[in-house]
Tab-separated table of C-alpha atoms and ligand atoms in Angstrom:
chain	number	residue	atom	x	y	z
A	1	UNK	CA	8.661	16.701	-16.390
A	2	UNK	CA	7.580	13.221	-17.119
A	3	UNK	CA	4.763	13.093	-14.661
A	4	UNK	CA	1.571	12.389	-16.530
A	5	UNK	CA	-0.868	13.824	-14.090
A	6	UNK	CA	-2.406	10.622	-12.926
A	7	UNK	CA	-2.187	10.150	-9.245
A	8	UNK	CA	0.146	7.211	-8.949
A	9	UNK	CA	-1.707	4.961	-6.567
A	10	UNK	CA	-5.005	5.362	-8.296
A	11	UNK	CA	-3.597	4.944	-11.751
A	12	UNK	CA	-6.104	2.840	-13.633
A	13	UNK	CA	-5.286	-0.486	-15.148
A	14	UNK	CA	-5.043	-1.101	-18.829
A	15	UNK	CA	-7.980	-1.323	-21.140
A	16	UNK	CA	-8.341	-4.994	-20.427
A	17	UNK	CA	-10.000	-3.983	-17.204
A	18	UNK	CA	-12.474	-1.742	-18.934
A	19	UNK	CA	-11.865	1.323	-16.804
A	20	UNK	CA	-11.605	4.729	-18.287
A	21	UNK	CA	-8.314	6.555	-17.834
A	22	UNK	CA	-8.419	9.362	-15.322
A	23	UNK	CA	-6.735	12.377	-16.743
A	24	UNK	CA	-9.216	15.097	-15.869
A	25	UNK	CA	-7.061	17.067	-13.518
A	26	UNK	CA	-3.712	16.400	-15.035
A	27	UNK	CA	-2.838	19.994	-15.713
A	28	UNK	CA	-3.233	21.079	-12.138
A	29	UNK	CA	-1.112	18.211	-10.969
A	30	UNK	CA	1.614	18.989	-13.429
A	31	UNK	CA	1.667	22.587	-12.231
A	32	UNK	CA	1.810	21.493	-8.613
A	33	UNK	CA	4.538	18.990	-9.345
A	34	UNK	CA	6.581	21.579	-11.178
A	35	UNK	CA	6.294	24.187	-8.439
A	36	UNK	CA	7.046	22.026	-5.444
A	37	UNK	CA	10.778	21.488	-5.811
A	38	UNK	CA	11.397	25.161	-6.408
A	39	UNK	CA	9.066	26.579	-3.793
A	40	UNK	CA	9.953	24.549	-0.748
A	41	UNK	CA	13.198	23.023	0.274
A	42	UNK	CA	13.789	20.433	2.925
A	43	UNK	CA	11.204	18.047	4.092
A	44	UNK	CA	8.124	18.053	1.991
A	45	UNK	CA	5.528	15.540	1.185
A	46	UNK	CA	2.753	15.313	-1.283
A	47	UNK	CA	-0.702	15.289	0.018
A	48	UNK	CA	-3.594	14.730	-2.266
A	49	UNK	CA	-6.593	16.840	-1.489
A	50	UNK	CA	-9.868	15.136	-1.069
A	51	UNK	CA	-11.720	14.434	-4.239
A	52	UNK	CA	-14.395	12.201	-5.601
A	53	UNK	CA	-12.041	9.751	-7.241
A	54	UNK	CA	-8.688	10.244	-5.660
A	55	UNK	CA	-7.092	12.002	-8.593
A	56	UNK	CA	-7.107	15.465	-7.171
A	57	UNK	CA	-3.912	17.409	-7.449
A	58	UNK	CA	-1.613	17.034	-4.498
A	59	UNK	CA	-0.518	19.819	-2.270
A	60	UNK	CA	2.586	19.949	-0.194
A	61	UNK	CA	2.977	20.221	3.513
A	62	UNK	CA	6.140	20.891	5.459
A	63	UNK	CA	7.058	17.969	7.639
A	64	UNK	CA	9.821	19.043	9.971
A	65	UNK	CA	9.753	15.767	11.867
A	66	UNK	CA	10.058	13.520	8.858
A	67	UNK	CA	13.119	11.402	8.649
A	68	UNK	CA	14.804	9.928	5.669
A	69	UNK	CA	16.316	6.519	5.317
A	70	UNK	CA	20.046	6.781	5.376
A	71	UNK	CA	20.830	3.387	3.993
A	72	UNK	CA	22.559	3.222	0.674
A	73	UNK	CA	20.494	2.236	-2.303
A	74	UNK	CA	22.550	0.074	-4.603
A	75	UNK	CA	21.419	-0.552	-8.131
A	76	UNK	CA	18.665	-3.024	-8.580
A	77	UNK	CA	19.729	-6.336	-9.940
A	78	UNK	CA	16.687	-8.198	-11.105
A	79	UNK	CA	17.278	-11.873	-10.893
A	80	UNK	CA	14.750	-12.781	-13.506
A	81	UNK	CA	11.355	-14.201	-13.170
A	82	UNK	CA	11.371	-17.336	-11.159
A	83	UNK	CA	8.641	-19.816	-10.615
A	84	UNK	CA	5.525	-18.404	-9.089
A	85	UNK	CA	4.752	-19.681	-5.657
A	86	UNK	CA	1.604	-21.513	-4.947
A	87	UNK	CA	-1.259	-19.801	-3.248
A	88	UNK	CA	-0.013	-21.084	0.062
A	89	UNK	CA	-0.064	-18.483	2.765
A	90	UNK	CA	3.316	-19.678	3.896
A	91	UNK	CA	5.614	-19.531	0.887
A	92	UNK	CA	8.703	-19.928	2.971
A	93	UNK	CA	7.363	-22.600	5.220
A	94	UNK	CA	4.920	-22.539	8.056
A	95	UNK	CA	5.877	-22.735	11.646
A	96	UNK	CA	4.443	-25.499	13.724
A	97	UNK	CA	1.236	-24.110	15.032
A	98	UNK	CA	-0.890	-25.251	17.892
A	99	UNK	CA	-4.608	-24.828	17.823
A	100	UNK	CA	-6.982	-23.193	20.196
A	101	UNK	CA	-9.961	-25.107	21.547
A	102	UNK	CA	-12.118	-23.682	18.781
A	103	UNK	CA	-9.726	-24.904	16.139
A	104	UNK	CA	-8.152	-21.621	15.132
A	105	UNK	CA	-4.428	-21.889	14.540
A	106	UNK	CA	-2.406	-20.096	17.159
A	107	UNK	CA	0.823	-18.397	16.220
A	108	UNK	CA	3.921	-19.703	17.940
A	109	UNK	CA	5.365	-17.841	20.882
A	110	UNK	CA	7.720	-15.119	19.815
A	111	UNK	CA	8.663	-11.481	20.256
A	112	UNK	CA	5.359	-10.368	18.728
A	113	UNK	CA	3.160	-12.680	20.790
A	114	UNK	CA	-0.020	-10.937	21.797
A	115	UNK	CA	0.255	-8.359	19.040
A	116	UNK	CA	-2.230	-8.124	16.206
A	117	UNK	CA	-1.332	-6.996	12.706
A	118	UNK	CA	-3.935	-6.536	10.010
A	119	UNK	CA	-2.597	-6.943	6.490
A	120	UNK	CA	-4.732	-5.433	3.763
A	121	UNK	CA	-3.933	-6.833	0.314
A	122	UNK	CA	-4.935	-4.010	-2.005
A	123	UNK	CA	-7.832	-4.612	-4.413
A	124	UNK	CA	-9.131	-8.111	-5.152
A	125	UNK	CA	-8.489	-10.324	-8.180
A	126	UNK	CA	-12.242	-10.522	-8.719
A	127	UNK	CA	-12.876	-6.780	-8.698
A	128	UNK	CA	-12.750	-6.413	-12.474
A	129	UNK	CA	-15.696	-8.784	-12.778
A	130	UNK	CA	-17.726	-6.674	-10.376
A	131	UNK	CA	-17.364	-3.142	-11.672
A	132	UNK	CA	-20.865	-2.142	-10.673
A	133	UNK	CA	-20.360	-3.252	-7.102
A	134	UNK	CA	-16.918	-1.739	-6.672
A	135	UNK	CA	-17.973	1.536	-8.266
A	136	UNK	CA	-20.588	2.009	-5.568
A	137	UNK	CA	-19.885	5.127	-3.576
A	138	UNK	CA	-18.948	4.796	0.073
A	139	UNK	CA	-18.473	7.524	2.641
A	140	UNK	CA	-14.861	8.045	3.674
A	141	UNK	CA	-15.538	10.872	6.092
A	142	UNK	CA	-14.266	13.697	3.943
A	143	UNK	CA	-16.364	12.740	0.929
A	144	UNK	CA	-17.628	9.785	-1.020
A	145	UNK	CA	-15.465	7.510	-3.105
A	146	UNK	CA	-15.652	4.265	-5.021
A	147	UNK	CA	-16.002	1.149	-2.876
A	148	UNK	CA	-12.791	-0.214	-4.376
A	149	UNK	CA	-10.904	-0.260	-7.679
A	150	UNK	CA	-9.420	-2.992	-9.813
A	151	UNK	CA	-5.925	-1.711	-9.185
A	152	UNK	CA	-3.310	-1.411	-11.858
A	153	UNK	CA	-1.463	-4.041	-13.885
A	154	UNK	CA	1.794	-4.451	-15.720
A	155	UNK	CA	1.896	-4.038	-19.467
A	156	UNK	CA	2.115	-7.829	-19.684
A	157	UNK	CA	-0.990	-8.295	-17.573
A	158	UNK	CA	0.420	-9.099	-14.140
A	159	UNK	CA	-2.206	-7.584	-11.911
A	160	UNK	CA	-1.670	-5.496	-8.829
A	161	UNK	CA	-4.253	-7.644	-7.043
A	162	UNK	CA	-2.207	-10.772	-7.745
A	163	UNK	CA	0.944	-9.031	-6.567
A	164	UNK	CA	-0.551	-7.676	-3.359
A	165	UNK	CA	-1.890	-11.063	-2.329
A	166	UNK	CA	1.448	-12.753	-2.878
A	167	UNK	CA	3.412	-10.187	-0.901
A	168	UNK	CA	0.792	-10.092	1.833
A	169	UNK	CA	0.902	-13.869	2.264
A	170	UNK	CA	4.669	-13.747	2.558
A	171	UNK	CA	4.377	-10.936	5.104
A	172	UNK	CA	1.820	-12.871	7.109
A	173	UNK	CA	4.085	-15.887	7.267
A	174	UNK	CA	7.035	-13.862	8.506
A	175	UNK	CA	5.040	-12.055	11.182
A	176	UNK	CA	3.377	-15.231	12.414
A	177	UNK	CA	6.753	-16.852	12.894
A	178	UNK	CA	7.480	-14.012	15.310
A	179	UNK	CA	4.312	-14.754	17.231
A	180	UNK	CA	2.023	-12.065	15.842
A	181	UNK	CA	-1.619	-12.688	15.152
A	182	UNK	CA	-2.178	-11.658	11.551
A	183	UNK	CA	-5.549	-10.969	10.020
A	184	UNK	CA	-6.252	-10.302	6.337
A	185	UNK	CA	-8.942	-8.001	4.993
A	186	UNK	CA	-9.328	-10.326	2.019
A	187	UNK	CA	-7.521	-13.364	0.711
A	188	UNK	CA	-9.213	-13.772	-2.665
A	189	UNK	CA	-11.841	-15.589	-0.639
A	190	UNK	CA	-14.677	-13.289	-1.622
A	191	UNK	CA	-15.926	-12.241	-5.055
A	192	UNK	CA	-14.768	-8.636	-4.776
A	193	UNK	CA	-13.719	-5.968	-2.302
A	194	UNK	CA	-14.043	-5.333	0.561
A	195	UNK	CA	-14.840	-1.663	0.131
A	196	UNK	CA	-12.290	0.774	1.462
A	197	UNK	CA	-14.454	1.720	4.426
A	198	UNK	CA	-14.829	-1.923	5.401
A	199	UNK	CA	-11.098	-2.432	5.019
A	200	UNK	CA	-10.607	0.269	7.638
A	201	UNK	CA	-13.260	-1.163	9.911
A	202	UNK	CA	-11.611	-4.584	9.853
A	203	UNK	CA	-8.438	-3.106	11.323
A	204	UNK	CA	-10.432	-1.116	13.856
A	205	UNK	CA	-12.511	-4.099	14.946
A	206	UNK	CA	-9.389	-6.207	15.363
A	207	UNK	CA	-7.942	-3.469	17.588
A	208	UNK	CA	-4.860	-3.959	15.485
A	209	UNK	CA	-1.543	-2.739	16.805
A	210	UNK	CA	-0.558	-1.979	13.215
A	211	UNK	CA	-2.186	-2.169	9.812
A	212	UNK	CA	-0.476	-2.184	6.440
A	213	UNK	CA	-2.237	-1.926	3.114
A	214	UNK	CA	-0.129	-3.449	0.353
A	215	UNK	CA	-0.188	-1.988	-3.159
A	216	UNK	CA	1.869	-1.397	-6.266
A	217	UNK	CA	1.705	1.721	-8.348
A	218	UNK	CA	0.789	2.365	-11.961
A	219	UNK	CA	2.735	5.459	-12.923
A	220	UNK	CA	4.723	6.504	-15.977
A	221	UNK	CA	7.759	4.580	-17.175
A	222	UNK	CA	10.876	5.999	-15.553
A	223	UNK	CA	9.058	6.539	-12.289
A	224	UNK	CA	10.707	4.057	-10.002
A	225	UNK	CA	10.860	2.975	-6.417
A	226	UNK	CA	8.561	2.408	-3.479
A	227	UNK	CA	6.810	4.767	-1.121
A	228	UNK	CA	4.798	4.573	2.065
A	229	UNK	CA	1.592	6.584	2.400
A	230	UNK	CA	0.774	8.099	5.775
A	231	UNK	CA	-2.612	9.369	6.947
A	232	UNK	CA	-3.080	13.121	6.876
A	233	UNK	CA	-4.655	14.847	9.834
A	234	UNK	CA	-8.335	14.618	8.930
A	235	UNK	CA	-11.346	15.400	11.073
A	236	UNK	CA	-14.488	15.306	8.994
A	237	UNK	CA	-17.602	13.224	9.335
A	238	UNK	CA	-16.661	9.722	10.400
A	239	UNK	CA	-12.985	10.410	9.809
A	240	UNK	CA	-10.782	11.496	12.693
A	241	UNK	CA	-7.148	10.575	12.285
A	242	UNK	CA	-5.817	12.790	15.057
A	243	UNK	CA	-4.852	9.846	17.256
A	244	UNK	CA	-3.135	7.848	14.523
A	245	UNK	CA	-1.134	10.449	12.610
A	246	UNK	CA	1.826	10.269	14.970
A	247	UNK	CA	2.100	6.500	15.429
A	248	UNK	CA	1.388	5.907	11.743
A	249	UNK	CA	4.312	8.149	10.835
A	250	UNK	CA	6.507	6.178	13.208
A	251	UNK	CA	5.310	2.931	11.637
A	252	UNK	CA	5.808	4.237	8.119
A	253	UNK	CA	9.252	5.642	8.787
A	254	UNK	CA	10.415	2.313	10.201
A	255	UNK	CA	9.018	0.475	7.191
A	256	UNK	CA	10.803	2.798	4.774
A	257	UNK	CA	14.128	2.333	6.500
A	258	UNK	CA	13.839	-1.430	6.680
A	259	UNK	CA	12.507	-1.740	3.135
A	260	UNK	CA	15.559	0.129	1.859
A	261	UNK	CA	17.868	-1.987	3.979
A	262	UNK	CA	16.428	-5.367	2.985
A	263	UNK	CA	15.625	-4.807	-0.697
A	264	UNK	CA	18.409	-2.375	-1.528
A	265	UNK	CA	15.838	-0.253	-3.335
A	266	UNK	CA	15.713	3.499	-3.203
A	267	UNK	CA	12.571	5.399	-2.269
A	268	UNK	CA	10.428	6.596	-5.159
A	269	UNK	CA	12.066	9.055	-7.506
A	270	UNK	CA	8.820	10.698	-8.592
A	271	UNK	CA	7.121	11.844	-5.412
A	272	UNK	CA	7.735	12.287	-1.722
A	273	UNK	CA	10.971	14.201	-2.326
A	274	UNK	CA	12.744	10.836	-2.278
A	275	UNK	CA	11.950	10.362	1.403
A	276	UNK	CA	9.746	7.368	0.670
A	277	UNK	CA	6.994	9.070	2.640
A	278	UNK	CA	3.845	10.638	1.250
A	279	UNK	CA	0.866	12.006	3.180
A	280	UNK	CA	-2.615	11.685	1.721
A	281	UNK	CA	-6.039	12.717	2.930
A	282	UNK	CA	-8.047	11.096	0.153
A	283	UNK	CA	-7.787	7.435	1.073
A	284	UNK	CA	-10.751	6.038	2.961
A	285	UNK	CA	-8.660	3.175	4.260
A	286	UNK	CA	-6.549	5.704	6.146
A	287	UNK	CA	-9.171	8.338	6.920
A	288	UNK	CA	-11.446	5.859	8.675
A	289	UNK	CA	-8.756	4.009	10.577
A	290	UNK	CA	-8.581	4.376	14.334
A	291	UNK	CA	-5.434	2.282	14.630
A	292	UNK	CA	-1.930	2.975	13.260
A	293	UNK	CA	-2.020	2.332	9.546
A	294	UNK	CA	-0.001	2.962	6.416
A	295	UNK	CA	-0.133	2.020	2.760
A	296	UNK	CA	2.902	0.872	0.850
A	297	UNK	CA	3.292	1.184	-2.918
A	298	UNK	CA	6.020	-1.353	-3.535
A	299	UNK	CA	7.038	-0.146	-6.975
A	300	UNK	CA	5.742	0.981	-10.336
A	301	UNK	CA	4.165	-1.803	-12.384
A	302	UNK	CA	4.465	0.301	-15.539
A	303	UNK	CA	8.222	0.730	-15.340
A	304	UNK	CA	10.325	-1.969	-16.991
A	305	UNK	CA	12.963	-2.071	-14.278
A	306	UNK	CA	10.501	-1.995	-11.408
A	307	UNK	CA	8.267	-4.675	-12.894
A	308	UNK	CA	11.282	-6.945	-13.284
A	309	UNK	CA	11.561	-6.768	-9.514
A	310	UNK	CA	7.866	-7.012	-8.751
A	311	UNK	CA	7.546	-10.212	-10.804
A	312	UNK	CA	10.545	-11.815	-9.093
A	313	UNK	CA	9.467	-14.055	-6.188
A	314	UNK	CA	12.800	-13.600	-4.430
A	315	UNK	CA	12.373	-9.827	-4.538
A	316	UNK	CA	8.825	-10.126	-3.234
A	317	UNK	CA	10.160	-12.129	-0.317
A	318	UNK	CA	12.632	-9.341	0.433
A	319	UNK	CA	9.873	-6.766	0.149
A	320	UNK	CA	7.773	-8.698	2.640
A	321	UNK	CA	10.769	-9.037	4.947
A	322	UNK	CA	11.403	-5.299	4.813
A	323	UNK	CA	7.805	-4.578	5.729
A	324	UNK	CA	7.840	-7.172	8.489
A	325	UNK	CA	11.021	-5.752	9.970
A	326	UNK	CA	9.530	-2.268	9.960
A	327	UNK	CA	6.333	-3.468	11.597
A	328	UNK	CA	8.265	-5.526	14.134
A	329	UNK	CA	10.451	-2.550	14.990
A	330	UNK	CA	7.348	-0.417	15.501
A	331	UNK	CA	5.626	-2.987	17.682
A	332	UNK	CA	8.697	-3.450	19.853
A	333	UNK	CA	9.053	0.320	20.208
B	1	LIG	ZN1	-3.515	-0.155	-5.366
């Protein structure tokens, strides 16, 4: 058992960000993690119970309809750290875009014309300078939770916020080339945030056909691979996910399959029973969404092999392509 009891997604960054480690409920999580494989066979997912800071121990739910990617997962072959792309939103080249009368760029015609995708780059590079603001509690339906967090970082200081923006910009470029209208929740164009509840509202207000929140994990070394987080069925306060649980699972399943196919990576080896799918009820960004939405944790920033991939621009392009293909497949039905 190498699991350290910190819920992977919410794993705090290193001391350079000034956040205290969250280890309060580690024992319960270890117990739960140890029992799961022996108590239930077949399709299982982790689901974190609601809690004030997202670190509550997970529970497991049977998921008879879950599907697993069947693609092979060859060994990762990091190609080394290449030059970092600029902050351009179109790292692989922008399509020729026309403009609407009000000056907004219009995506080119394509198979996703008329469809709206909201991309939510997790965290914000400025969050660590605004700890008071991002620690403010917001209502996520089931309970209250911090507005946002700094996210995690690699041991060398590559931040999750930097990673999520890069991948999100690549994803936006790919989807726009297919004609989709893509909206960001943040593009490092604000001092911090938005808060998780606002992130959900942005997708809702856009009447998005699909929303993806892009993250990377901060788990123990040896924990490898990506996973997609699906909304649990939640009906509490402002949260009612009943209408999005089904389509979000469809979206997430397609993303997992395409992510495996394009990157060659295997689903996470430390949660989700290697299905690449995890259900959580403690994320405000999912609880408050009224449109199909998933999170993706692209890899573990604290694992040496995973971080070699995450810091490789060519791998990030593949990751974005895998997500885009999954989203495109979902939108085309
Ligand atoms: Zn994150």
